[in-house]
Coordinates of C-alpha atoms and ligand atoms in Angstrom, one line a residue:
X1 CA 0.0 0.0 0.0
X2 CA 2.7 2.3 0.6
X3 CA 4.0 2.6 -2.8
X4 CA 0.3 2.9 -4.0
X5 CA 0.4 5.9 -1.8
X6 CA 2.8 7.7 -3.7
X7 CA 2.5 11.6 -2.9
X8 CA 0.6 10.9 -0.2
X9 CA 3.8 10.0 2.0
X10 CA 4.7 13.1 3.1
X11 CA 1.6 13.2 4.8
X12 CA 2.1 9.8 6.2
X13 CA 5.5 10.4 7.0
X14 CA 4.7 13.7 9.1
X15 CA 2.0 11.2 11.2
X16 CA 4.4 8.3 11.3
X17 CA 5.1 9.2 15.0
X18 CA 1.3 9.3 15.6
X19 CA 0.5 6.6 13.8
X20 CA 3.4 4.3 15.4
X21 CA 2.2 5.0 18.5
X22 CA 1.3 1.7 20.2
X23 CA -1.0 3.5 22.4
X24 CA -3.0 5.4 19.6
X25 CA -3.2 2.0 17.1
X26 CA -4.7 0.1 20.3
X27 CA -7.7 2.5 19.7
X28 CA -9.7 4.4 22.2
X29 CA -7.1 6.2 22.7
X30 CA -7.5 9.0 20.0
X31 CA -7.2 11.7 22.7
X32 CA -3.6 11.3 23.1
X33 CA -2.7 11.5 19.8
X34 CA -2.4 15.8 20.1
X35 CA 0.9 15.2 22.8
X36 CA 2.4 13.3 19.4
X37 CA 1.5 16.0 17.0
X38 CA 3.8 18.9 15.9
X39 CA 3.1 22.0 17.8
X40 CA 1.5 24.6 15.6
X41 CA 4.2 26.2 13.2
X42 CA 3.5 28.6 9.8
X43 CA 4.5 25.2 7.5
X44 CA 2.7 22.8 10.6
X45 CA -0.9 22.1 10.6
X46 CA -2.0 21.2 14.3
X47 CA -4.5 18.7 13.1
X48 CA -3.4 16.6 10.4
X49 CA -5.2 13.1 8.6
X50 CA -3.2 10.7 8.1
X51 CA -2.9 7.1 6.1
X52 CA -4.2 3.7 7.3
X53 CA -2.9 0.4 5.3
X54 CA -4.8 -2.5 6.0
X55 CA -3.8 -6.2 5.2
X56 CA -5.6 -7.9 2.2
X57 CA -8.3 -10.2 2.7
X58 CA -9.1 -12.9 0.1
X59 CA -12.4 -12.6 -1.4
X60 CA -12.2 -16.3 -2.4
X61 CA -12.5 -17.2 1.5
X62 CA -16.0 -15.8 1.8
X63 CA -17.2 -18.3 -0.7
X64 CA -17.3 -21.0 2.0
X65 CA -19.8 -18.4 3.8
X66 CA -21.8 -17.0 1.3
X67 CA -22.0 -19.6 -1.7
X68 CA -21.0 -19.6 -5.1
X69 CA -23.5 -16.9 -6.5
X70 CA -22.8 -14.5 -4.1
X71 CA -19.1 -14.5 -4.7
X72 CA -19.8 -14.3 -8.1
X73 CA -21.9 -11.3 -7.9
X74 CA -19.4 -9.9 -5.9
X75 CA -16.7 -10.3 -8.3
X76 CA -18.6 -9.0 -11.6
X77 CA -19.4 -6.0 -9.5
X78 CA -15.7 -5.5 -9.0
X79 CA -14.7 -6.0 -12.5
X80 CA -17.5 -3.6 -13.6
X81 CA -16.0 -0.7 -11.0
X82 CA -12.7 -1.3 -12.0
X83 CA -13.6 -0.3 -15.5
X84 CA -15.7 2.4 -14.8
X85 CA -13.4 4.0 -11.9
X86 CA -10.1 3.8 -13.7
X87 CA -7.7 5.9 -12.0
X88 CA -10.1 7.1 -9.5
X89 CA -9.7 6.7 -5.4
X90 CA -12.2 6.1 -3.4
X91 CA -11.2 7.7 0.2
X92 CA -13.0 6.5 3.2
X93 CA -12.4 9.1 6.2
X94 CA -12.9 8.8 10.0
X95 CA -12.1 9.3 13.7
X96 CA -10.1 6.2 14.6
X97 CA -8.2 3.4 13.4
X98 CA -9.2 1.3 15.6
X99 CA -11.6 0.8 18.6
X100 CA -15.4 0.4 17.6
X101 CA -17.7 -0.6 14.9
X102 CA -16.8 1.9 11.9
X103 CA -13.0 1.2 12.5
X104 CA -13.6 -2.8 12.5
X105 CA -15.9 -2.3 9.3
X106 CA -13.0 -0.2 7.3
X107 CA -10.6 -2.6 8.5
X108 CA -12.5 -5.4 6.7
X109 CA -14.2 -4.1 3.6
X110 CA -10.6 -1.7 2.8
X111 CA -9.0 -4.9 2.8
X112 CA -11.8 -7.0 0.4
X113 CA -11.0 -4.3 -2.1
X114 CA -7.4 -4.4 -2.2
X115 CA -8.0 -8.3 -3.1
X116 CA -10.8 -7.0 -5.8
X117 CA -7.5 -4.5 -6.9
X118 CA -10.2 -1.3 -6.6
X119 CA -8.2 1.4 -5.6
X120 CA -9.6 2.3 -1.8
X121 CA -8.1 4.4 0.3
X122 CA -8.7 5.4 4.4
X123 CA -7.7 8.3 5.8
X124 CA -8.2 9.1 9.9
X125 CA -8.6 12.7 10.9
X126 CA -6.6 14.0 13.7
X127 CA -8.3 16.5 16.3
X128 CA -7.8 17.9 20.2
X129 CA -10.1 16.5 23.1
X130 CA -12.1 19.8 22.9
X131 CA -13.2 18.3 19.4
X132 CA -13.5 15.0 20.6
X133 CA -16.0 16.6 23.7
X134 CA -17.8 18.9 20.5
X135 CA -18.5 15.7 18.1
X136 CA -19.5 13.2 21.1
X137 CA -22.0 15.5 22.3
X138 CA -23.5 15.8 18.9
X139 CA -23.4 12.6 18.5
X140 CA -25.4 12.1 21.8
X141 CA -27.9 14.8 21.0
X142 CA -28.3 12.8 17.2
X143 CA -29.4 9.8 20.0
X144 CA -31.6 12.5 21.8
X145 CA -29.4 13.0 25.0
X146 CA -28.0 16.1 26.4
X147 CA -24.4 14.3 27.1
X148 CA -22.5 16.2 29.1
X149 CA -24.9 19.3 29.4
X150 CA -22.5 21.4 26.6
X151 CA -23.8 23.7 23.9
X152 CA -24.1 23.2 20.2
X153 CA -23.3 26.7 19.1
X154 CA -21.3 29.1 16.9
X155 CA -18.3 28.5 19.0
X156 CA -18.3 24.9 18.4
X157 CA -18.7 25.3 14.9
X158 CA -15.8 27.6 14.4
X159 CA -13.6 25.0 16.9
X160 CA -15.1 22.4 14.0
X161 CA -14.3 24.3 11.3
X162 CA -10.6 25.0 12.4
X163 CA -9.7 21.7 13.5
X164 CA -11.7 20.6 10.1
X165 CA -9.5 23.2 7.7
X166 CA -6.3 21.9 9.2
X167 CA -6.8 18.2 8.8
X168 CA -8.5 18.9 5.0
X169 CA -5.3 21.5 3.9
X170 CA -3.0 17.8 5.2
X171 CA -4.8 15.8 2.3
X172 CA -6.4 18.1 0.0
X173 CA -3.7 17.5 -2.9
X174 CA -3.9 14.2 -2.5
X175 CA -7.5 13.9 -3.6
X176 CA -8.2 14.5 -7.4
X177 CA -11.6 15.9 -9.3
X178 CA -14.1 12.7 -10.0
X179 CA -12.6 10.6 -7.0
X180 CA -15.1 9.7 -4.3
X181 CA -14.6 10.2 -0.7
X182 CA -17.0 8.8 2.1
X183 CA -17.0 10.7 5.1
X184 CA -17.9 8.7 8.3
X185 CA -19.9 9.9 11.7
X186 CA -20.4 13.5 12.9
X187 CA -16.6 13.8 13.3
X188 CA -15.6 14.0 9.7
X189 CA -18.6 16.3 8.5
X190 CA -16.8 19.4 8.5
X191 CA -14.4 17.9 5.5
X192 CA -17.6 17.8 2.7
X193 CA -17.0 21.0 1.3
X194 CA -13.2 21.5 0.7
X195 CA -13.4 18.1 -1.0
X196 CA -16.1 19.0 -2.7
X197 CA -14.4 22.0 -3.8
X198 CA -11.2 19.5 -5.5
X199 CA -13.9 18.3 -7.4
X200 CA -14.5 14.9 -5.7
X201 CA -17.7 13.2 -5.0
X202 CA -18.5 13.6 -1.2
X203 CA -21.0 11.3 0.7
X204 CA -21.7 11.5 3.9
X205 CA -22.4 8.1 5.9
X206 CA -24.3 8.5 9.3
X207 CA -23.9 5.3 11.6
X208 CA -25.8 6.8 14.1
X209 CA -29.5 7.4 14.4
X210 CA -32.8 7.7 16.0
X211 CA -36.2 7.0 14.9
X212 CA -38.5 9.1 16.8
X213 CA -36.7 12.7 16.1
X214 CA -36.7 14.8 19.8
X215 CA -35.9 18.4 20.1
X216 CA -31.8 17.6 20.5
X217 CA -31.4 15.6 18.0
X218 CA -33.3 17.9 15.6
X219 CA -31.1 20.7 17.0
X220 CA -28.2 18.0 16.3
X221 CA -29.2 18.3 12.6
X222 CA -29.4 22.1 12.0
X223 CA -25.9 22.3 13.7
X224 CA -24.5 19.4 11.2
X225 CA -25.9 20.0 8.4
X226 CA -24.0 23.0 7.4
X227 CA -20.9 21.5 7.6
X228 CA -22.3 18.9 5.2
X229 CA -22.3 21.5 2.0
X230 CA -21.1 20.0 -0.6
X231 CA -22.3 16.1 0.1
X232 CA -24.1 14.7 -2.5
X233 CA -25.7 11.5 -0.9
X234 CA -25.6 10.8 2.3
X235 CA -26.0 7.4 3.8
X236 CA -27.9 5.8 7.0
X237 CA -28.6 2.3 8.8
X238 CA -32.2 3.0 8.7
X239 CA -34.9 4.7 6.6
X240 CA -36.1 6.7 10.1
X241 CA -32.7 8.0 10.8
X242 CA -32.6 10.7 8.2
X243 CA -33.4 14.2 9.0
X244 CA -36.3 15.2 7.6
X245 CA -34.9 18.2 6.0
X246 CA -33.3 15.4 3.3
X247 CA -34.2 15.2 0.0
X248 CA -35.1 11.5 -0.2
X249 CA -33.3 11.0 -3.4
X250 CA -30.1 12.0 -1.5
X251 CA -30.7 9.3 0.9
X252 CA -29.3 5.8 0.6
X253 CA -30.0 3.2 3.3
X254 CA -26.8 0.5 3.9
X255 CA -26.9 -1.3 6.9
X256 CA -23.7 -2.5 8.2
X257 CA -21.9 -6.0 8.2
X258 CA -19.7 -8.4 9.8
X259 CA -16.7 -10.5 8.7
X260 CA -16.8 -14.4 9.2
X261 CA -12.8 -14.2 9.3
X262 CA -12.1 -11.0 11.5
X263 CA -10.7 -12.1 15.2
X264 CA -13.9 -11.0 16.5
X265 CA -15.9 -13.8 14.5
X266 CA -13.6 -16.3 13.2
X267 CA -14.3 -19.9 14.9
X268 CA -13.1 -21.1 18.1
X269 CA -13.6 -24.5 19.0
X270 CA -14.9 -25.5 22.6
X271 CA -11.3 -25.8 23.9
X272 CA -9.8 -22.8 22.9
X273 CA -13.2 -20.8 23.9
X274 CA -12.2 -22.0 27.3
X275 CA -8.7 -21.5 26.7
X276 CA -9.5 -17.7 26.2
X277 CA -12.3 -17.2 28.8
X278 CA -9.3 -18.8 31.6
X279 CA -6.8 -16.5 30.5
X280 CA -9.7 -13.1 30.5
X281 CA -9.7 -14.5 33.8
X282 CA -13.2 -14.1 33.7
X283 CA -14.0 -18.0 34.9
X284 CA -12.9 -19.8 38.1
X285 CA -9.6 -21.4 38.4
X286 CA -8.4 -21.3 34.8
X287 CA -5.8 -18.8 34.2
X288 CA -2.3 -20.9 33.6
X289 CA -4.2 -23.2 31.6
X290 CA -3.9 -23.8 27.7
X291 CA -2.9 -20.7 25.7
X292 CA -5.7 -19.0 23.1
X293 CA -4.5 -19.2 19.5
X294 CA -6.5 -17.1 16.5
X295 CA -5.8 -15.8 13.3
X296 CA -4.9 -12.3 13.2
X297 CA -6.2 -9.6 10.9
X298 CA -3.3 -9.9 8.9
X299 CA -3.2 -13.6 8.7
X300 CA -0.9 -14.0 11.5
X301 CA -1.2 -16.3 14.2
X302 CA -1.9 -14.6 17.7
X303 CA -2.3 -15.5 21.0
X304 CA -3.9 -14.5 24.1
X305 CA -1.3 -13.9 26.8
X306 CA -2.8 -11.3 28.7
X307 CA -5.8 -11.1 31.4
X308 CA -9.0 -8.9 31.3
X309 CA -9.6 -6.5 34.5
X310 CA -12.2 -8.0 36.2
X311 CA -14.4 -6.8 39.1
X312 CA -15.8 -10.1 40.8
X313 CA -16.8 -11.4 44.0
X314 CA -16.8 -14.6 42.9
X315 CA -16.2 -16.0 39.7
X316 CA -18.3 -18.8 37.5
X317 CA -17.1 -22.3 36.9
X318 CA -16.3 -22.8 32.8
X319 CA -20.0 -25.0 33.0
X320 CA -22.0 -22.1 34.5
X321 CA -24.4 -20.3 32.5
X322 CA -23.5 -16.7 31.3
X323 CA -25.6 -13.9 30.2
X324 CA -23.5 -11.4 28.4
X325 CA -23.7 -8.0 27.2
X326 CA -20.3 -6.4 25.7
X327 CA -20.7 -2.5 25.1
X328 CA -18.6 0.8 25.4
X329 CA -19.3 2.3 28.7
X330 CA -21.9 4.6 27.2
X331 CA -25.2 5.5 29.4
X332 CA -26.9 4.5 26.3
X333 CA -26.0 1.0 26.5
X334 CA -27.2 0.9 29.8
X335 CA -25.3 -1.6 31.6
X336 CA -26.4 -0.6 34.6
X337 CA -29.9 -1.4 33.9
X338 CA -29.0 -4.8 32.6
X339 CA -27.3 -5.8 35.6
X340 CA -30.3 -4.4 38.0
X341 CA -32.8 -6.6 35.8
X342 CA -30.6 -9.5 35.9
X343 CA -30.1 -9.5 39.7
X344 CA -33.8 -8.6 40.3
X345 CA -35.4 -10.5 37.8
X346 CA -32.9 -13.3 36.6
X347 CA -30.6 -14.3 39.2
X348 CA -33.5 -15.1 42.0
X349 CA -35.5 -17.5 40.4
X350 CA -32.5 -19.6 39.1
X351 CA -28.6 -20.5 38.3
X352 CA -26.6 -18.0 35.8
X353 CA -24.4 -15.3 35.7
X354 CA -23.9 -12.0 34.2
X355 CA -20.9 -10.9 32.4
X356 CA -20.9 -7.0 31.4
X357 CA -17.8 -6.6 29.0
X358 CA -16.5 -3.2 27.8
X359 CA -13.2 -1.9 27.0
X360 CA -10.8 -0.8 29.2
X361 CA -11.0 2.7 30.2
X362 CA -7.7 3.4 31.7
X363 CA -6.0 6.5 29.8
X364 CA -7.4 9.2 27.8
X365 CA -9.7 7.8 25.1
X366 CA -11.8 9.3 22.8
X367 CA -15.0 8.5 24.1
X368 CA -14.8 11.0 27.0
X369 CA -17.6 9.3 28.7
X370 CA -15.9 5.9 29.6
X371 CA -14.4 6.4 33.0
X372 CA -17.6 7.6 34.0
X373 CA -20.0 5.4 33.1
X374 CA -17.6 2.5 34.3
X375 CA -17.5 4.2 37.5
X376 CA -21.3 4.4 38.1
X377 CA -22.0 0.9 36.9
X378 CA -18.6 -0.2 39.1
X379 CA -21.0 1.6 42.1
X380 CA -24.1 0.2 41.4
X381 CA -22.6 -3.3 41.3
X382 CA -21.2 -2.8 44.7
X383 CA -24.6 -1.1 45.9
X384 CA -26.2 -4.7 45.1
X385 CA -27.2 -6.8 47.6
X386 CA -24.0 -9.8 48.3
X387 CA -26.0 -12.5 47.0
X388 CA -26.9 -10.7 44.1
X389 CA -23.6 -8.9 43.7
X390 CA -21.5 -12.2 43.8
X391 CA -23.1 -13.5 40.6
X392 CA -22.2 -10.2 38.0
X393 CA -18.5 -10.3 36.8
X394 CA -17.3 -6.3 35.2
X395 CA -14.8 -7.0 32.5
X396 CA -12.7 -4.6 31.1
X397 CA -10.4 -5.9 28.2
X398 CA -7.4 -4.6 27.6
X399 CA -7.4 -2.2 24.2
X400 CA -3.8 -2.5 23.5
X401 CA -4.1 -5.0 21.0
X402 CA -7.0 -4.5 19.1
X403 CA -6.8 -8.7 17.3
X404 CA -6.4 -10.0 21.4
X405 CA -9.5 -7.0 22.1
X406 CA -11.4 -8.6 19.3
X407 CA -10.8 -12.5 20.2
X408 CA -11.3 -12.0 23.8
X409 CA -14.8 -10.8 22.4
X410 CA -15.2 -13.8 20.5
X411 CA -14.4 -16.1 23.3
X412 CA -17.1 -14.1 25.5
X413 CA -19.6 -14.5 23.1
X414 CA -19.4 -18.0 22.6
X415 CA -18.5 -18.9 26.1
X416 CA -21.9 -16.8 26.6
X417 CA -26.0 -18.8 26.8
X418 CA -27.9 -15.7 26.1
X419 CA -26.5 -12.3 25.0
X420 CA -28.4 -9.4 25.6
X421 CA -28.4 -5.9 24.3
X422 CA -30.5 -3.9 26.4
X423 CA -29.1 -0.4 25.0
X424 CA -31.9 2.6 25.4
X425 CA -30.7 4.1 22.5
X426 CA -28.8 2.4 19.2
X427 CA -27.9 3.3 15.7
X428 CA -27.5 -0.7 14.3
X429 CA -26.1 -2.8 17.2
X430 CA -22.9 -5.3 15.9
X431 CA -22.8 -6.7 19.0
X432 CA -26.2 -7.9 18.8
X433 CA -25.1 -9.3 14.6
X434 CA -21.5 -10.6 16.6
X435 CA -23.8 -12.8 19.0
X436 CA -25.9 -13.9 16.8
X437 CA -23.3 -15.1 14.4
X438 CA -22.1 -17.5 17.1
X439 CA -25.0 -19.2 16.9
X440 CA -26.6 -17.0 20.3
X441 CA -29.8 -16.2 20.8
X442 CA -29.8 -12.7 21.6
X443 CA -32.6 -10.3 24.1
X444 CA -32.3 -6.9 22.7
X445 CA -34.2 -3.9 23.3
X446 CA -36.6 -2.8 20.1
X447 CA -34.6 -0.2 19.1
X448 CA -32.4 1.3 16.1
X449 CA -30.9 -1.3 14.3
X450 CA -31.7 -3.8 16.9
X451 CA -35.2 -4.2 15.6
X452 CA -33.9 -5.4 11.9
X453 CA -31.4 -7.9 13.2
X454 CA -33.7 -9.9 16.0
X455 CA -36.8 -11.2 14.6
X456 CA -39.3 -13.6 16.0
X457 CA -37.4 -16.9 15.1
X458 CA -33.7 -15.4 16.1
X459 CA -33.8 -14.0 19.1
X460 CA -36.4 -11.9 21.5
X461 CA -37.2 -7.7 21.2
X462 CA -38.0 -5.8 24.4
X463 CA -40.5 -3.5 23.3
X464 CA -40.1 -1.2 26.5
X465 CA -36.2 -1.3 26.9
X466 CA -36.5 -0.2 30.7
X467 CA -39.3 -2.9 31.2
X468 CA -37.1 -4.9 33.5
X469 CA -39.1 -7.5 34.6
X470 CA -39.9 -8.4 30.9
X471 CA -36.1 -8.6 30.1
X472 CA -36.2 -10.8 33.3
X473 CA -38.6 -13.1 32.2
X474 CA -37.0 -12.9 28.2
X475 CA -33.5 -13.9 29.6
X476 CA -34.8 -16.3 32.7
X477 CA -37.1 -18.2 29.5
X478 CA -33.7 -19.1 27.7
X479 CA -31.8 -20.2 30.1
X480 CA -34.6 -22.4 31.6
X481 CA -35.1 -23.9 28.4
X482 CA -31.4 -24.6 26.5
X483 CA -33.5 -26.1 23.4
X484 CA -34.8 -23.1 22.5
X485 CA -32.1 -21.1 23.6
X486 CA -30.3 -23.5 20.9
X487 CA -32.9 -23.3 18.0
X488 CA -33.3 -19.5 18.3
X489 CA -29.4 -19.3 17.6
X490 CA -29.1 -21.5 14.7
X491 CA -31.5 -19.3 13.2
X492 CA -30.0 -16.4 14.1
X493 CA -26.5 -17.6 12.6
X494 CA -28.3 -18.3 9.5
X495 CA -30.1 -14.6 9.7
X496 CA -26.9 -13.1 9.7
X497 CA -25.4 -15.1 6.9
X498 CA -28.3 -14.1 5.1
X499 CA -28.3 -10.1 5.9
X500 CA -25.2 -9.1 7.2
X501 CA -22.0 -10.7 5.7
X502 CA -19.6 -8.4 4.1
X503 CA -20.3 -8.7 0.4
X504 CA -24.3 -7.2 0.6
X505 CA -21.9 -4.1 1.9
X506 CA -20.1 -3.8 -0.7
X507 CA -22.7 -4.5 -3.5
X508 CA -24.3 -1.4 -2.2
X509 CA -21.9 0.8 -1.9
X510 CA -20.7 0.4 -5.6
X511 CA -24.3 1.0 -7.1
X512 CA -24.2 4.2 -4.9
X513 CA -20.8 5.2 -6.6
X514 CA -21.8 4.2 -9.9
X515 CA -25.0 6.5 -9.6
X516 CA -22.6 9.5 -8.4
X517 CA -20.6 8.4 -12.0
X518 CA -23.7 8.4 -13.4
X519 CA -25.0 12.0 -12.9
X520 CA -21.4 13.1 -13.4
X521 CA -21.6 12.1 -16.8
X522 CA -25.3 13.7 -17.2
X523 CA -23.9 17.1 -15.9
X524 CA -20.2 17.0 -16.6
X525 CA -19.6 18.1 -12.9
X526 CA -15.9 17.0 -12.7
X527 CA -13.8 20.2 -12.6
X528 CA -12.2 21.8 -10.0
X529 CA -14.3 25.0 -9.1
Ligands
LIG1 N1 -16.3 -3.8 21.1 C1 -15.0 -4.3 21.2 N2 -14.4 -4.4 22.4 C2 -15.0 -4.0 23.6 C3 -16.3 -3.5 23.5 C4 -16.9 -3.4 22.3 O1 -14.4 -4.6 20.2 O2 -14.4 -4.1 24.6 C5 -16.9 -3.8 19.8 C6 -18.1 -4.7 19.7 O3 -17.7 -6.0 19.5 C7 -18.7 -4.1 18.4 C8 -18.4 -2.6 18.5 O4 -17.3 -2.5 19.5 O5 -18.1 -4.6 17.2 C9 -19.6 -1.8 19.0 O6 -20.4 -1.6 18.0 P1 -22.0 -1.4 18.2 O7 -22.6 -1.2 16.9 O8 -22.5 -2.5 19.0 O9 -22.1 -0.1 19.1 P2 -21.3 1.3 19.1 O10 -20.2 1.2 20.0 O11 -20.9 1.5 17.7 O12 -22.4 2.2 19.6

């Protein structure tokens, strides 16, 4: 990739020190990255995007998941795009590298088209916590929360705009009339217009949402939408999530995906499932046992060596049955509430535990929130009564491999009877996809993107997400009855297969770039303004 970069290297090679930094590439840790940029000079942007490369994944390999025709389809597409886009880049930009859903999903589809030899490209924007606080709280108020209480004024549009100019004036060149660039989340909105400017077709991608629109997150969309000028389709999980104030022939819907190969999803057999959960520490008296192995992003072999931080008063044995919900530590997620309904609701009436699994919020990270909310749920648990209390394990897994992050994950959610997604707010939900994928049925609360993934066969919707004696009875059904528990997840494996494997992704997103081409070559909008 890097000699594919060509120009671009000196943009690289002015991040390299960021980039390198072991702490930033574990993810969540995008607040530290200022303390490794230059200090403002006349010839030194403060903010400057920089280069991802990703490792190649084989196309052929998904055929084994998604059939013949499917892989087929997926390679005419490609051939198709590489005719019609010869010479142009597609650019992907976002907030991290690593750490979340969009950062997994650019890690896997970026790599698919290097193996289809379409020219895609990522770039990561580089910004200071004060624009980290700005774009999280517009992100919450998108969800309808007030977050931390801040404003969405002129002042944070100009701190936008600034820390926006810089990182567009570090890439600018490299983008040329007629390529495409895709700008992800809230964070990156401020770049549509000076790409637009270049002459490049700019869409925006939302992977956040609400359906019912309140008076924040409409407020969320006036303040955004101005620093969308310039997009020319903008993309969202779900229908309901776009702003009114939309034309509807702008709006494309995508839903999201997951890889069968990625860390996170790959198989684990039985042994190394227990293998991982021993070393997490997460399970009595198995850490010092076998050693996890997986296959790396990059094809590597990997293995777990490290332990999760884990807040327990006791710990199950590797036969118990576990409830799990992995999340950020976001009040939206609401782990708190999950743990209240299982030890009100679940844990009297008969055996299981609950695992609540986030990452680790130790250092500065770019969701600003983490610390927090672990704090409050770490004081609730201890607020519990001791019978109650003894039977919810708090993981935190370590962030500074993102491949060990992603298998411990893996491990969790196989190791795990029920999974449960009980957020009170969510734009699609991959954990609830991830569980199903390992053959889980999952309880998830009839929200966002929640509602397209569980249906009556695969898994069981909480109408009223803070009904907690419903998600009592929902979670307390499946683990009384394992049959079910066992039919619901073989459906819902076969759900995701069906919905949500990679190549759907991909499909859409080339017929959204051939229509830009399209209308490109109706109004011969290619030059540089
Ligand atoms: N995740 C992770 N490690 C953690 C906690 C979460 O890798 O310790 C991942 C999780 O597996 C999922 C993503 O973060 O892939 C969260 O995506 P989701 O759509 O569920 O929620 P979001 O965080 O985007 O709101």
């Amino acid at each position: 990739m890097a000699e594919a970069l060509g120009p671009f290297q000196a943009s690289v090679a002015a991040t390299r020190a960021v980039a390198d930094n072991p702490r930033y590439l574990s993810g969540w840790y995008t607040g530290e990255k200022s303390a490794a940029v230059p200090a403002r000079r006349d010839d030194v942007r403060m903010h400057q995007a920089y280069a991802v490369d990703v490792p190649r994944r084989p196309v052929a390999a998904l055929e084994d998941v998604i059939g013949h025709e499917r892989t087929s389809r997926v390679l005419g597409a490609a051939a198709e795009f590489r005719r019609a886009f010869h010479g142009r880049v597609v650019w992907n930009v976002s907030s991290t590298a690593a750490g979340g859903g969009v950062a997994d999903m650019l890690q896997v589809l970026v790599g698919y088209t290097k193996d289809l030899a379409v020219d895609v490209r990522w770039l990561v924007i580089g910004g200071d916590p004060e624009f980290f606080r700005i774009t999280k709280r517009v992100h919450n108020w998108i969800h309808g929360h007030a977050g931390d209480g801040g404003d969405l004024g002129a002042p944070e549009l100009g701190h936008i705009r600034d820390v926006m100019s810089d990182n567009a004036a570090s890439v600018a060149d490299e983008v040329s009339a007629g390529d495409v660039v895709l700008l992800h989340d809230p964070q990156t909105a401020g770049l549509a217009e000076a790409f637009a400017r270049r002459g490049a077709h700019v869409v925006w991608r939302s992977h956040i949402g609400m359906d019912e629109a309140n008076e924040l997150s409409r407020a969320a969309w006036a303040f955004l939408l101005p620093l969308l000028d310039g997009a020319e389709a903008y993309v969202f999980t779900r229908a309901s999530y776009a702003p009114a104030m939309l034309s509807p022939q702008q709006v494309w819907i995508i839903p999201p995906s997951i890889d069968p190969f990625s860390p996170k999803n790959q198989w684990m057999d039985p042994a190394n499932v227990r293998a991982a959960i021993g070393q997490i520490g997460a399970v009595a008296g198995q850490f010092g046992g076998p050693v996890c192995r997986y296959t790396r992003r990059d094809g590597s072999p990997g293995e777990l060596r490290h332990p999760a931080s884990v807040a327990a008063e006791a710990l199950p044995g590797p036969d118990d049955p576990v409830v799990v919900q992995v999340s950020r530590w976001d009040r939206l997620k609401d782990m708190s509430g999950v743990m209240r309904g299982f030890a009100e609701h679940v844990a009297p009436y008969g055996p299981g535990w609950l695992m609540l699994v986030g990452p680790s919020v130790e250092g500065v990270t770019d969701d600003p929130e983490g610390a927090l909310v672990f704090a409050e749920t770490l004081a609730d648990w201890r607020n519990l009564p001791p019978e109650q209390r003894s039977r919810v394990v708090l993981v935190n897994l370590p962030m500074a491999d993102a491949d060990d992050n992603a298998c411990m994950v893996n491990a969790l959610q196989r190791h795990a009877t029920v999974i449960v997604q009980k957020s009170l707010v969510e734009g699609f939900g991959l954990t609830v996809a991830e569980g199903m994928w390992k053959g889980r049925p999952v309880v998830g609360s009839a929200v966002g993107g929640i509602q397209d993934q569980i249906t009556a066969e695969t898994g069981i919707l909480l109408p009223e997400p803070t009904d907690l004696p419903a998600f009592g009875r929902a979670v307390r059904g499946l683990l009384d009855d394992r049959d079910a528990a066992e039919t619901m997840g073989a459906a819902a494996h076969e759900y995701v297969r069906t919905h949500y494997v990679g190549d759907l992704h991909l499909l859409r997103y080339a017929e959204l770039f051939g229509t830009l081409l399209a209308s490109e070559a109706r109004t011969g909008s290619r030059a540089v303004t």
